[in-house]
Coordinates of C-alpha atoms in Angstrom, one line a residue:
M1 CA 23.3 32.1 14.4
A2 CA 24.0 29.0 15.1
C3 CA 21.4 25.6 14.4
S4 CA 21.0 22.5 15.0
K5 CA 23.1 19.7 12.9
P6 CA 22.9 16.0 12.8
S7 CA 26.0 14.3 14.1
Y8 CA 28.4 12.3 12.0
D9 CA 27.3 9.3 13.2
E10 CA 23.6 9.9 11.9
L11 CA 25.3 10.3 8.2
Q12 CA 27.6 7.7 8.4
E13 CA 24.7 5.1 9.1
N14 CA 23.1 6.1 5.3
S15 CA 23.7 3.8 3.3
L16 CA 23.3 6.2 0.1
T17 CA 27.5 6.9 0.2
T18 CA 28.2 3.1 -0.8
C19 CA 28.6 2.3 -4.6
S20 CA 25.7 -1.3 -4.8
I21 CA 28.1 -2.4 -7.6
C22 CA 31.7 -2.2 -6.4
L23 CA 30.5 -2.0 -2.3
E24 CA 32.7 0.9 -2.0
E25 CA 32.4 4.5 -1.0
M26 CA 31.4 6.2 -4.1
E27 CA 34.1 8.2 -7.0
N28 CA 32.6 10.8 -8.5
P29 CA 28.9 9.2 -8.5
K30 CA 26.3 9.5 -11.0
A31 CA 22.7 10.1 -9.6
L32 CA 20.1 7.9 -12.4
P33 CA 16.6 9.1 -12.7
C34 CA 15.4 6.3 -10.6
L35 CA 17.4 8.5 -7.8
H36 CA 20.0 5.3 -7.0
S37 CA 23.6 6.2 -7.5
F38 CA 26.6 4.7 -8.5
C39 CA 30.4 5.0 -9.1
L40 CA 31.0 7.0 -12.1
K41 CA 33.5 4.1 -13.5
C42 CA 30.5 1.0 -12.1
L43 CA 28.3 2.7 -14.4
K44 CA 30.6 2.4 -17.4
K45 CA 30.9 -1.1 -16.7
V46 CA 27.4 -1.6 -17.2
A47 CA 25.6 0.8 -19.2
H48 CA 26.8 0.7 -23.2
P49 CA 25.7 3.5 -25.3
P50 CA 23.1 3.6 -27.5
G51 CA 19.9 3.0 -26.0
S52 CA 19.4 2.3 -22.0
F53 CA 20.6 -0.2 -19.6
I54 CA 18.7 -1.4 -16.2
C55 CA 19.2 -0.3 -12.9
P56 CA 21.5 -2.8 -11.0
L57 CA 19.6 -2.1 -8.1
C58 CA 15.4 -0.8 -9.0
Q59 CA 15.7 -3.1 -12.5
E60 CA 14.0 0.9 -13.9
K61 CA 14.8 1.1 -17.2
I62 CA 16.9 3.8 -17.6
P63 CA 17.5 5.5 -21.2
L64 CA 21.6 6.7 -21.9
P65 CA 21.7 10.5 -22.2
P66 CA 23.9 11.7 -25.8
A67 CA 26.6 11.5 -23.8
G68 CA 26.6 8.9 -22.5
V69 CA 27.2 7.9 -18.3
D70 CA 29.1 10.6 -18.3
G71 CA 25.7 12.9 -19.5
F72 CA 24.0 11.9 -15.9
R73 CA 23.8 14.1 -13.2
D74 CA 26.3 14.3 -10.6
N75 CA 25.6 13.4 -7.5
F76 CA 26.7 16.9 -5.8
F77 CA 25.0 15.7 -2.3
F78 CA 27.2 12.7 -2.0
N79 CA 29.9 15.1 -2.3
Q80 CA 28.7 17.5 0.7
M81 CA 28.2 14.4 3.2
K82 CA 32.0 13.5 2.3
E83 CA 32.9 17.3 3.1
R84 CA 31.0 16.7 6.5
K85 CA 31.9 13.7 7.2
A86 CA 35.3 15.2 7.7
I87 CA 34.0 18.9 9.3
F88 CA 32.0 16.3 11.9
T89 CA 34.5 13.9 12.8
T90 CA 38.0 15.2 13.4
G91 CA 37.4 18.8 12.4
Q92 CA 40.1 18.1 9.6
F93 CA 39.1 18.1 5.9
I94 CA 42.2 17.6 3.7
M95 CA 42.0 18.2 -0.1
P96 CA 43.0 19.9 -3.0
C97 CA 42.5 23.7 -2.7
P98 CA 40.3 25.5 -5.5
S99 CA 42.1 28.4 -5.0
C100 CA 46.0 27.8 -5.2
G101 CA 46.2 23.8 -6.3
A102 CA 48.2 22.8 -2.9
T103 CA 47.1 19.2 -2.1
D104 CA 48.5 18.7 1.5
R105 CA 47.4 21.8 3.0
Q106 CA 44.3 21.2 5.8
V107 CA 41.3 23.0 4.8
A108 CA 40.2 25.7 6.8
A109 CA 37.5 27.6 5.9
R110 CA 34.3 28.0 3.0
C111 CA 34.1 31.3 0.4
M112 CA 30.5 31.1 -0.5
D113 CA 31.5 33.6 -2.7
C114 CA 33.7 31.4 -4.8
N115 CA 31.7 28.0 -3.7
G116 CA 34.9 26.4 -2.8
F117 CA 36.9 25.6 0.3
L118 CA 39.7 27.4 0.7
C119 CA 43.4 26.5 2.6
Q120 CA 44.8 29.1 5.7
Q121 CA 47.3 30.7 2.7
C122 CA 44.2 31.1 0.7
V123 CA 42.0 32.9 3.5
H124 CA 44.8 35.5 4.4
L125 CA 44.6 36.2 0.6
H126 CA 41.0 37.0 0.6
D127 CA 41.9 39.2 3.6
T128 CA 44.6 41.4 1.8
I129 CA 43.4 41.1 -2.0
V130 CA 40.9 44.2 -2.5
P131 CA 38.5 42.3 -4.5
L132 CA 38.0 39.8 -2.6
K133 CA 37.6 41.1 1.1
V134 CA 34.0 41.5 0.4
H135 CA 33.7 37.8 -0.1
T136 CA 31.9 35.7 2.8
V137 CA 34.2 33.1 4.1
F138 CA 32.8 30.7 7.1
T139 CA 35.3 28.7 9.3
L140 CA 35.0 24.7 9.5
D141 CA 33.7 25.9 12.8
E142 CA 30.8 28.5 11.6
L143 CA 30.4 25.7 8.9
R144 CA 29.3 23.1 12.1
L145 CA 26.9 25.2 13.3
G146 CA 25.0 25.9 9.9
A147 CA 26.4 29.3 8.9
G148 CA 26.2 27.6 5.2
D149 CA 22.8 27.2 5.5
M150 CA 22.3 31.3 5.1
M151 CA 21.4 33.2 2.0
I152 CA 23.1 36.2 0.9
E153 CA 21.0 38.6 0.3
H154 CA 20.9 39.7 -3.5
T155 CA 21.6 43.2 -3.8
R156 CA 21.2 44.3 -7.6
P157 CA 17.3 45.5 -7.5
E158 CA 16.4 45.7 -11.4
H159 CA 16.1 41.5 -11.1
D160 CA 13.3 39.8 -9.9
Y161 CA 14.4 37.5 -7.2
V162 CA 12.4 35.7 -4.4
T163 CA 14.9 34.7 -1.5
I164 CA 15.6 30.8 -1.2
E165 CA 13.8 30.5 2.2
S166 CA 10.7 31.4 0.4
A167 CA 11.4 29.0 -2.4
T168 CA 11.8 26.2 -0.7
E169 CA 9.6 26.6 2.1
G170 CA 7.0 25.2 0.2
Q171 CA 8.9 22.7 -1.9
L172 CA 10.1 21.1 1.5
A173 CA 6.8 21.1 2.8
E174 CA 5.8 19.0 -0.3
I175 CA 8.7 16.7 0.0
K176 CA 7.7 16.2 3.6
K177 CA 3.7 15.6 2.4
L178 CA 5.1 12.9 -0.2
V179 CA 7.5 11.2 2.1
T180 CA 4.3 10.9 4.3
N181 CA 2.5 9.6 1.5
C182 CA 5.0 7.1 0.8
K183 CA 4.8 5.3 4.3
G184 CA 1.7 4.1 3.8
L185 CA 2.4 3.2 0.5
S186 CA 5.7 1.1 1.9
H187 CA 3.4 -0.7 4.2
Q188 CA 0.8 -1.9 1.6
I189 CA 4.5 -3.2 0.1
D190 CA 5.4 -5.0 3.2
E191 CA 2.0 -6.5 3.2
A192 CA 1.7 -7.6 -0.2
I193 CA 5.7 -9.1 0.1
T194 CA 4.5 -11.1 3.2
K195 CA 1.3 -12.4 1.7
T196 CA 3.3 -13.1 -2.0
Q197 CA 5.7 -15.4 0.9
Q198 CA 2.5 -17.0 2.5
V199 CA 1.1 -18.2 -1.1
K200 CA 4.2 -19.6 -1.9
D201 CA 4.8 -21.3 1.4
H202 CA 1.4 -22.3 1.4
F203 CA 2.0 -23.6 -2.4
Q204 CA 5.1 -25.6 -1.1
K205 CA 3.4 -27.2 1.6
A206 CA 0.5 -28.3 -0.7
A207 CA 3.2 -29.7 -3.1
D208 CA 5.4 -31.5 -0.4
E209 CA 1.7 -33.4 0.2
A210 CA 1.1 -34.3 -3.4
K211 CA 4.5 -35.7 -3.3
K212 CA 4.3 -37.5 -0.7
Q213 CA 0.8 -39.1 -1.7
L214 CA 2.0 -39.8 -4.7
D215 CA 5.5 -41.6 -3.5
N216 CA 3.4 -43.8 -1.3
A217 CA 1.1 -45.0 -4.0
K218 CA 3.5 -45.9 -5.6
D219 CA 4.8 -47.6 -3.1
E220 CA 1.4 -49.4 -2.4
A221 CA 1.5 -51.2 -6.1
Q222 CA 4.9 -51.6 -6.6
K223 CA 4.6 -54.9 -6.4
V224 CA 2.1 -55.3 -9.6
F225 CA 3.3 -54.0 -13.4
L226 CA 6.6 -52.1 -11.3
K227 CA 8.1 -51.3 -14.9
A228 CA 4.5 -49.6 -15.6
L229 CA 4.1 -48.2 -12.4
K230 CA 7.6 -46.4 -12.0
E231 CA 7.0 -45.1 -15.5
N232 CA 3.1 -43.9 -14.3
H233 CA 5.2 -42.6 -11.2
T234 CA 7.7 -40.8 -13.4
A235 CA 5.3 -39.1 -15.7
N236 CA 3.5 -37.9 -12.9
T237 CA 6.4 -36.3 -10.8
N238 CA 7.7 -35.0 -13.8
K239 CA 4.4 -32.8 -14.2
L240 CA 4.5 -32.1 -10.9
A241 CA 7.8 -30.8 -10.7
E242 CA 6.8 -28.4 -14.1
I243 CA 4.2 -27.2 -12.6
Q244 CA 5.9 -26.8 -9.4
T245 CA 9.2 -24.6 -11.2
K246 CA 6.4 -22.6 -13.1
R247 CA 4.5 -21.9 -10.1
S248 CA 7.6 -21.3 -7.8
E249 CA 9.0 -18.9 -10.7
K250 CA 6.1 -16.4 -11.0
I251 CA 5.6 -16.4 -6.9
D252 CA 9.5 -15.6 -6.8
N253 CA 9.5 -13.2 -9.9
D254 CA 6.3 -11.2 -8.0
I255 CA 8.1 -11.3 -4.9
K256 CA 11.5 -10.2 -6.5
S257 CA 9.3 -7.5 -7.9
L258 CA 7.7 -6.1 -5.0
Q259 CA 10.7 -6.0 -3.2
N260 CA 12.3 -4.2 -6.3
L261 CA 9.3 -1.5 -5.5
Q262 CA 10.2 -1.2 -1.9
S263 CA 13.9 -1.0 -3.0
R264 CA 12.9 1.8 -5.1
L265 CA 10.5 3.1 -2.4
T266 CA 13.2 3.4 0.5
N267 CA 16.0 4.7 -1.8
A268 CA 13.8 8.0 -2.7
M269 CA 12.4 8.2 0.7
D270 CA 15.9 8.1 2.2
V271 CA 16.7 10.8 -0.4
A272 CA 14.1 12.9 0.6
N273 CA 14.5 13.0 4.5
Q274 CA 18.0 13.1 3.7
V275 CA 17.2 16.5 1.9
I276 CA 14.8 17.4 5.0
Q277 CA 17.0 16.4 7.6
T278 CA 20.6 17.8 6.4
G279 CA 20.0 19.3 3.2
S280 CA 20.4 22.9 2.9
K281 CA 18.3 25.2 1.1
H282 CA 19.8 24.6 -1.9
D283 CA 19.5 21.1 -1.9
V284 CA 16.2 21.8 -1.4
A285 CA 15.8 23.5 -4.3
S286 CA 18.0 21.5 -6.4
N287 CA 16.6 18.6 -5.8
Y288 CA 13.4 19.1 -5.7
S289 CA 11.9 18.4 -9.3
T290 CA 13.5 14.6 -9.2
L291 CA 12.0 14.0 -5.7
C292 CA 8.6 15.1 -6.0
K293 CA 8.8 12.8 -10.0
N294 CA 9.9 9.9 -8.1
L295 CA 7.9 10.3 -5.2
T296 CA 4.9 11.2 -7.2
Q297 CA 5.4 8.2 -10.0
L298 CA 5.7 5.7 -6.5
Q299 CA 2.1 6.7 -5.5
E300 CA 0.7 6.0 -8.9
S301 CA -1.9 3.3 -9.2
E302 CA 0.2 1.0 -11.9
V303 CA 3.2 0.5 -9.3
R304 CA 0.4 -0.1 -6.0
P305 CA 0.8 -4.0 -4.6
T306 CA -0.9 -6.4 -5.8
V307 CA -0.9 -10.3 -4.5
I308 CA -1.2 -12.8 -6.8
S309 CA -4.1 -15.5 -6.2
K310 CA -4.4 -17.9 -3.3
G311 CA -5.6 -20.7 -6.3
F312 CA -2.4 -20.3 -7.8
G313 CA -0.6 -21.8 -4.6
V314 CA -3.0 -25.0 -5.1
V315 CA -1.9 -28.7 -6.3
K316 CA -2.8 -31.5 -5.1
F317 CA -3.0 -35.3 -5.9
K318 CA -5.6 -37.5 -6.8
P319 CA -4.8 -41.1 -6.5
S320 CA -7.2 -43.2 -8.9
Q321 CA -10.2 -45.5 -8.4
K322 CA -9.4 -48.5 -9.9
S323 CA -7.4 -51.6 -8.3
R324 CA -3.9 -51.0 -8.1
V325 CA -3.7 -54.9 -9.4
E326 CA -6.1 -54.6 -12.0
S327 CA -4.1 -51.2 -13.0
V328 CA -0.6 -49.4 -12.8
N329 CA -2.2 -46.2 -13.5
L330 CA -1.9 -43.9 -10.0
G331 CA -3.8 -41.0 -10.6
T332 CA -3.1 -37.7 -11.9
V333 CA -0.9 -34.5 -10.7
L334 CA -3.9 -31.9 -10.4
S335 CA -3.4 -28.6 -10.8
S336 CA -6.4 -25.9 -10.8
R337 CA -6.2 -25.4 -14.2
G338 CA -6.7 -27.8 -16.3
R339 CA -10.0 -29.3 -15.3
K340 CA -12.4 -31.3 -18.3
W341 CA -15.9 -30.8 -17.3
V342 CA -18.2 -32.8 -18.2
L343 CA -22.7 -32.9 -17.8
E344 CA -23.3 -34.9 -14.8
K345 CA -27.3 -34.5 -15.1
Q346 CA -30.2 -32.4 -15.5
I347 CA -32.3 -31.9 -12.7
G348 CA -36.3 -29.8 -12.2
M349 CA -36.9 -31.8 -16.0
E350 CA -40.4 -33.0 -14.1
G351 CA -43.5 -33.3 -12.0
S352 CA -43.8 -30.7 -9.0
G353 CA -39.8 -30.2 -8.8
K354 CA -40.0 -28.5 -13.1
I355 CA -37.9 -25.8 -13.2
K356 CA -39.8 -23.7 -15.5
G357 CA -38.1 -20.3 -15.6
G358 CA -34.8 -20.2 -13.5
L359 CA -32.7 -17.5 -12.5
G360 CA -30.5 -17.7 -9.2
V361 CA -29.3 -20.8 -7.4
A362 CA -27.9 -21.1 -4.1
V363 CA -26.1 -24.2 -2.2
D364 CA -26.4 -24.7 1.4
P365 CA -23.2 -25.2 2.9
N366 CA -24.1 -27.6 5.5
T367 CA -27.0 -30.0 4.2
V368 CA -25.3 -29.4 0.1
D369 CA -28.7 -28.7 -0.7
I370 CA -29.4 -26.9 -4.2
F371 CA -31.7 -24.0 -3.9
I372 CA -33.2 -22.4 -7.6
A373 CA -35.0 -19.3 -7.9
D374 CA -38.3 -20.4 -10.2
F375 CA -38.9 -16.7 -11.9
S376 CA -42.4 -18.3 -13.8
D377 CA -43.5 -20.4 -10.4
K378 CA -43.1 -17.7 -8.2
N379 CA -41.3 -20.0 -5.9
I380 CA -37.6 -21.4 -4.8
K381 CA -37.4 -25.2 -5.4
V382 CA -35.0 -27.2 -3.6
F383 CA -33.0 -30.0 -4.3
D384 CA -30.7 -32.7 -2.6
S385 CA -27.0 -32.4 -4.1
N386 CA -27.6 -35.2 -6.6
G387 CA -30.2 -33.1 -8.1
N388 CA -33.0 -34.8 -6.3
Y389 CA -36.5 -32.7 -5.6
K390 CA -36.6 -32.5 -2.1
R391 CA -39.8 -29.9 -2.0
V392 CA -40.8 -25.9 -2.2
L393 CA -39.9 -23.0 -0.6
Q394 CA -43.3 -20.4 -0.8
G395 CA -44.1 -16.7 0.9
N396 CA -45.6 -14.4 -1.0
L397 CA -42.4 -14.3 -3.5
K398 CA -43.1 -11.6 -6.6
I399 CA -41.1 -12.3 -8.9
P400 CA -38.0 -14.8 -7.4
H401 CA -35.3 -13.5 -8.6
D402 CA -32.1 -15.3 -6.6
V403 CA -31.3 -16.4 -3.7
A404 CA -28.4 -17.6 -0.9
V405 CA -28.5 -19.7 2.7
S406 CA -25.9 -19.0 4.9
S407 CA -24.1 -21.3 7.0
N408 CA -26.9 -21.5 9.8
G409 CA -29.5 -22.4 7.5
L410 CA -31.1 -18.9 6.8
H411 CA -32.5 -18.8 3.6
F412 CA -32.6 -15.1 1.6
V413 CA -34.7 -13.9 -1.4
T414 CA -34.6 -11.5 -3.8
D415 CA -38.3 -11.1 -6.1
C416 CA -37.7 -7.8 -7.8
T417 CA -38.9 -5.7 -5.1
A418 CA -37.5 -3.5 -3.0
H419 CA -37.2 -6.0 -0.3
V420 CA -35.1 -9.3 1.1
K421 CA -37.2 -12.1 2.0
V422 CA -35.6 -13.7 5.3
F423 CA -37.0 -17.7 5.6
S424 CA -35.6 -20.0 8.5
A425 CA -34.4 -23.8 7.5
D426 CA -37.7 -25.2 7.7
G427 CA -38.6 -22.5 4.9
K428 CA -40.8 -20.2 7.8
Y429 CA -40.8 -16.6 6.8
L430 CA -39.1 -14.4 9.3
Q431 CA -38.9 -10.6 7.8
Q432 CA -38.0 -8.9 4.9
F433 CA -35.2 -5.6 5.2
S434 CA -34.7 -3.0 2.3
A435 CA -31.1 -2.3 0.8
I436 CA -29.4 1.3 1.7
S437 CA -28.3 3.5 -1.0
P438 CA -24.9 5.5 -1.3
Y439 CA -27.2 8.3 -0.2
G440 CA -28.6 6.6 2.4
I441 CA -32.2 6.3 1.1
S442 CA -33.3 2.7 1.3
S443 CA -34.6 0.9 -1.7
D444 CA -38.4 0.2 -1.2
R445 CA -38.4 4.3 -0.8
G446 CA -36.3 5.4 -3.3
G447 CA -38.1 2.8 -6.2
S448 CA -35.0 0.4 -6.7
Q449 CA -35.3 -3.7 -7.2
L450 CA -33.0 -5.9 -5.5
Y451 CA -31.2 -8.4 -7.6
G452 CA -27.8 -10.3 -6.9
L453 CA -27.5 -12.0 -3.4
T454 CA -24.4 -13.9 -2.1
I455 CA -23.1 -14.2 1.4
D456 CA -19.3 -13.3 2.2
S457 CA -16.8 -15.3 4.2
D458 CA -18.1 -13.4 7.5
G459 CA -21.5 -14.6 7.3
N460 CA -22.7 -10.9 6.0
L461 CA -25.0 -10.7 2.8
L462 CA -24.6 -8.5 0.1
V463 CA -27.5 -7.5 -1.7
G464 CA -27.2 -5.6 -5.3
S465 CA -29.7 -2.8 -6.6
D466 CA -30.9 -0.7 -9.7
N467 CA -33.1 2.1 -10.2
K468 CA -33.1 4.8 -12.6
H469 CA -31.0 6.8 -10.7
D470 CA -28.0 5.0 -8.9
K471 CA -26.9 0.8 -8.5
Y472 CA -25.1 -0.4 -5.9
I473 CA -24.4 -3.2 -3.6
S474 CA -26.0 -3.3 0.0
K475 CA -24.0 -5.2 2.4
H476 CA -26.3 -6.2 5.8
K477 CA -25.8 -8.5 8.7
Q478 CA -28.4 -11.3 8.6
D479 CA -30.7 -9.5 10.9
G480 CA -30.7 -7.3 8.7
T481 CA -28.5 -4.3 9.8
H482 CA -27.3 -2.2 7.7
I483 CA -23.3 -2.2 7.3
S484 CA -22.0 -0.5 4.0
T485 CA -22.9 0.3 0.4
I486 CA -20.9 0.9 -2.3
E487 CA -21.4 1.8 -5.8
T488 CA -21.3 -0.2 -9.4
N489 CA -21.2 0.7 -12.8
I490 CA -23.3 -2.0 -14.1
C491 CA -26.7 -3.9 -12.5
P492 CA -25.5 -6.5 -9.8
W493 CA -27.8 -8.7 -11.8
H494 CA -26.0 -11.4 -9.9
L495 CA -22.6 -11.5 -7.4
G496 CA -20.5 -13.8 -6.6
I497 CA -17.3 -13.7 -3.5
T498 CA -13.8 -14.7 -3.8
T499 CA -11.4 -16.2 -1.3
Q500 CA -9.6 -12.8 -1.2
W501 CA -13.1 -11.0 -0.5
R502 CA -13.2 -9.8 -4.3
I503 CA -16.7 -9.1 -5.0
V504 CA -18.0 -10.4 -8.8
V505 CA -20.6 -8.8 -10.5
C506 CA -22.8 -9.6 -13.1
A507 CA -25.7 -7.5 -15.1
D508 CA -28.0 -9.1 -16.9
N509 CA -27.4 -10.0 -20.8
T510 CA -27.6 -6.4 -22.2
D511 CA -24.4 -5.8 -20.8
T512 CA -21.2 -7.6 -21.8
N513 CA -18.4 -6.9 -18.8
V514 CA -18.1 -8.6 -15.4
E515 CA -16.3 -6.5 -12.7
I516 CA -14.1 -7.5 -10.0
M517 CA -14.4 -4.7 -7.0
D518 CA -12.8 -5.3 -3.6
H519 CA -14.9 -4.6 -0.7
T520 CA -14.7 -0.6 -0.9
G521 CA -16.3 -0.8 -4.4
N522 CA -13.0 -0.6 -6.2
L523 CA -12.7 -1.1 -9.8
L524 CA -9.8 -4.1 -9.9
H525 CA -10.4 -5.6 -13.1
T526 CA -12.6 -5.9 -16.0
I527 CA -13.7 -9.6 -17.5
N528 CA -14.3 -9.7 -21.3
K529 CA -15.3 -11.7 -23.8
P530 CA -13.2 -14.6 -24.3
K531 CA -11.3 -15.5 -27.3
D532 CA -13.1 -18.1 -28.2
A533 CA -16.7 -17.7 -27.0
K534 CA -18.9 -17.5 -29.4
S535 CA -21.7 -15.5 -27.4
W536 CA -20.8 -13.7 -24.7
R537 CA -23.9 -12.4 -22.3
P538 CA -22.4 -13.2 -18.9
C539 CA -25.5 -13.4 -16.2
G540 CA -24.3 -15.5 -13.6
A541 CA -21.3 -15.9 -11.3
C542 CA -19.7 -17.8 -8.5
C543 CA -16.0 -18.8 -7.1
S544 CA -14.2 -21.7 -5.9
N545 CA -12.5 -21.8 -2.5
D546 CA -8.9 -22.8 -5.3
G547 CA -9.5 -19.0 -6.7
I548 CA -11.2 -19.7 -9.6
I549 CA -13.8 -17.8 -10.8
Y550 CA -16.5 -19.2 -13.1
V551 CA -18.9 -16.9 -15.3
S552 CA -22.1 -18.4 -17.0
S553 CA -22.8 -16.6 -20.0
S554 CA -26.6 -16.4 -21.6
N555 CA -27.9 -16.5 -25.7
A556 CA -31.3 -17.0 -25.8
G557 CA -30.8 -17.3 -29.6
D558 CA -27.9 -20.0 -29.2
H559 CA -26.3 -22.4 -27.0
G560 CA -23.8 -20.3 -24.2
G561 CA -21.5 -20.9 -22.2
I562 CA -19.0 -21.3 -18.9
Y563 CA -15.9 -19.9 -18.7
S564 CA -13.0 -20.0 -16.2
F565 CA -10.8 -16.8 -14.4
T566 CA -8.2 -16.4 -11.8
E567 CA -9.4 -14.1 -9.3
D568 CA -7.5 -11.3 -11.2
G569 CA -9.5 -11.5 -14.6
E570 CA -7.0 -13.8 -15.8
Y571 CA -8.8 -16.3 -18.7
L572 CA -8.2 -19.9 -17.6
G573 CA -10.5 -22.0 -20.6
C574 CA -14.1 -22.9 -21.3
V575 CA -15.7 -25.3 -18.5
T576 CA -18.8 -26.2 -21.3
N577 CA -20.8 -25.3 -24.2
D578 CA -23.8 -27.4 -23.1
V579 CA -25.5 -24.5 -21.8
I580 CA -28.5 -22.5 -23.2
H581 CA -30.3 -19.2 -21.5
A582 CA -28.0 -19.7 -18.9
E583 CA -28.5 -17.3 -15.7
G584 CA -27.0 -18.3 -11.8
I585 CA -24.3 -20.5 -11.0
A586 CA -23.0 -22.1 -7.9
M587 CA -20.9 -24.4 -6.6
I588 CA -22.3 -27.7 -5.2
D589 CA -18.7 -28.7 -3.8
D590 CA -14.9 -28.3 -5.6
D591 CA -15.6 -30.5 -8.1
R592 CA -19.0 -29.6 -9.0
L593 CA -21.2 -27.3 -10.6
V594 CA -24.9 -26.0 -10.9
V595 CA -26.4 -23.7 -12.8
A596 CA -29.9 -21.9 -14.0
Q597 CA -31.0 -22.0 -17.4
Y598 CA -34.3 -19.9 -17.8
G599 CA -37.0 -22.0 -19.4
Y600 CA -35.0 -24.7 -19.7
P601 CA -34.1 -27.3 -16.8
A602 CA -30.9 -26.9 -15.1
K603 CA -27.8 -28.5 -14.8
I604 CA -25.0 -30.0 -13.2
F605 CA -21.2 -30.4 -14.3
S606 CA -18.4 -32.6 -13.2
Y607 CA -14.8 -32.7 -13.9
V608 CA -12.9 -35.7 -14.5
Y609 CA -9.8 -36.4 -14.9

């Protein structure tokens, strides 16, 4: 029965027949475990026993077989494509006849029992020699119509067997399913490459702008202390170049890694699709194990595409505040790493604004007022951006725990009850609403207490909840409408949100981990105790606009600390150890931090260069 086969034009477009080392059609092709194939002679140039070598295409480490390169599996699939190429294009195929050895005769047919092509003379021999008459022989025309895919029936009843159609039907279906799943991963990789390239472009633009400002500062002061000016400019330029070189190398390596992953995935999918589209049943059965292993490994979590933090693309130049005449110090090239933080002031030390039990802290994005939840006084104390006391927010609060302020001035408060309390910009109580558990049970019905609060870049409120049965974060619009809920492993005592919409979860000081999750609740990273921290009981977290996470660590019997991390959980350094029983923490602006201290005044820290 005839079956439809692809034309040679489709096969010719496939890059599987070209050796990526010599860029010519492969000779004696060998297939590596990563599914890339190369000429035998080319592989011998790049792989030398004993040990292993790196695949020239995907950079995967390949162990050498005991027999060396010759021990790799032959790429029989390429040889079949080469045969089909001749059959599909000209209908003619000249190769050494495996029966008589003649090298100048056109191939006329293929014997399925001898598993080889025959010249016309050997076809006649098959018709005349009695033992060969029972062999199944197909002409080239019959092969073009798919006759070679038919399975010869097994005739020995004493053998247990299944037909290859039956054996490969499920295998082919599984390969198709894996290829379909890989398409989604391919899309993720494309997005990751695009976003990483955007970070690179953003970083280059920032570096160019910093260089421009640096050069302008140099020109303004060029007439004064020219020699010292040039020395300072050179030092800053070198520092900027060093930062740019290291960061660019990291970004380029990430892009290369993603591209290599995409190459591996594309190659595996190409091989699988070739088996699906043009492979015989024998091809499916022979390739099934290797294909499924590679396609499955490529979908495992460790090869999922990741995008570096936006903070990695931050670099700027801050001009010196000193007179250009008095000093030749132009300023300093700044990276998002290496900040030196100092205590600016303490707030809430006395009078009506005295803080007795500070827990949560928030900053109004418009007025830059500072809001601190006072556990002991059962109110929210409000200070201006310089720490001067302004007013108090009251409203039948039980035990104020955390506070958040939206861009339109609404104030949200949790007070260790089952409700979020909502106040207007002038402090008037408006309403309250419940959080919703993963099982659809409201916090007031489930006996939950609400703790951490934060607002994402879309203005939605994230509320942390904990009870005896589950811990979760409930997402709401500002009018209280429930959007979604995700489960957490630890009590969401305080919450932070990063520039990449990652959620930072800090428990009370009974848990020593900080968890970074995506918006669907998948755990991305766990922050553990920093190597230079004397004590580590993380309670609060906040995130800066340049992608840095700040975590406050509490220890009632000793000084705690504030520590900085990337959005991927990489430890950057200690901001300060000058805190006691630190709780909630918030950014006042890109240069300042405010931290609440239970039983002590709050503190504002700023960085110097």
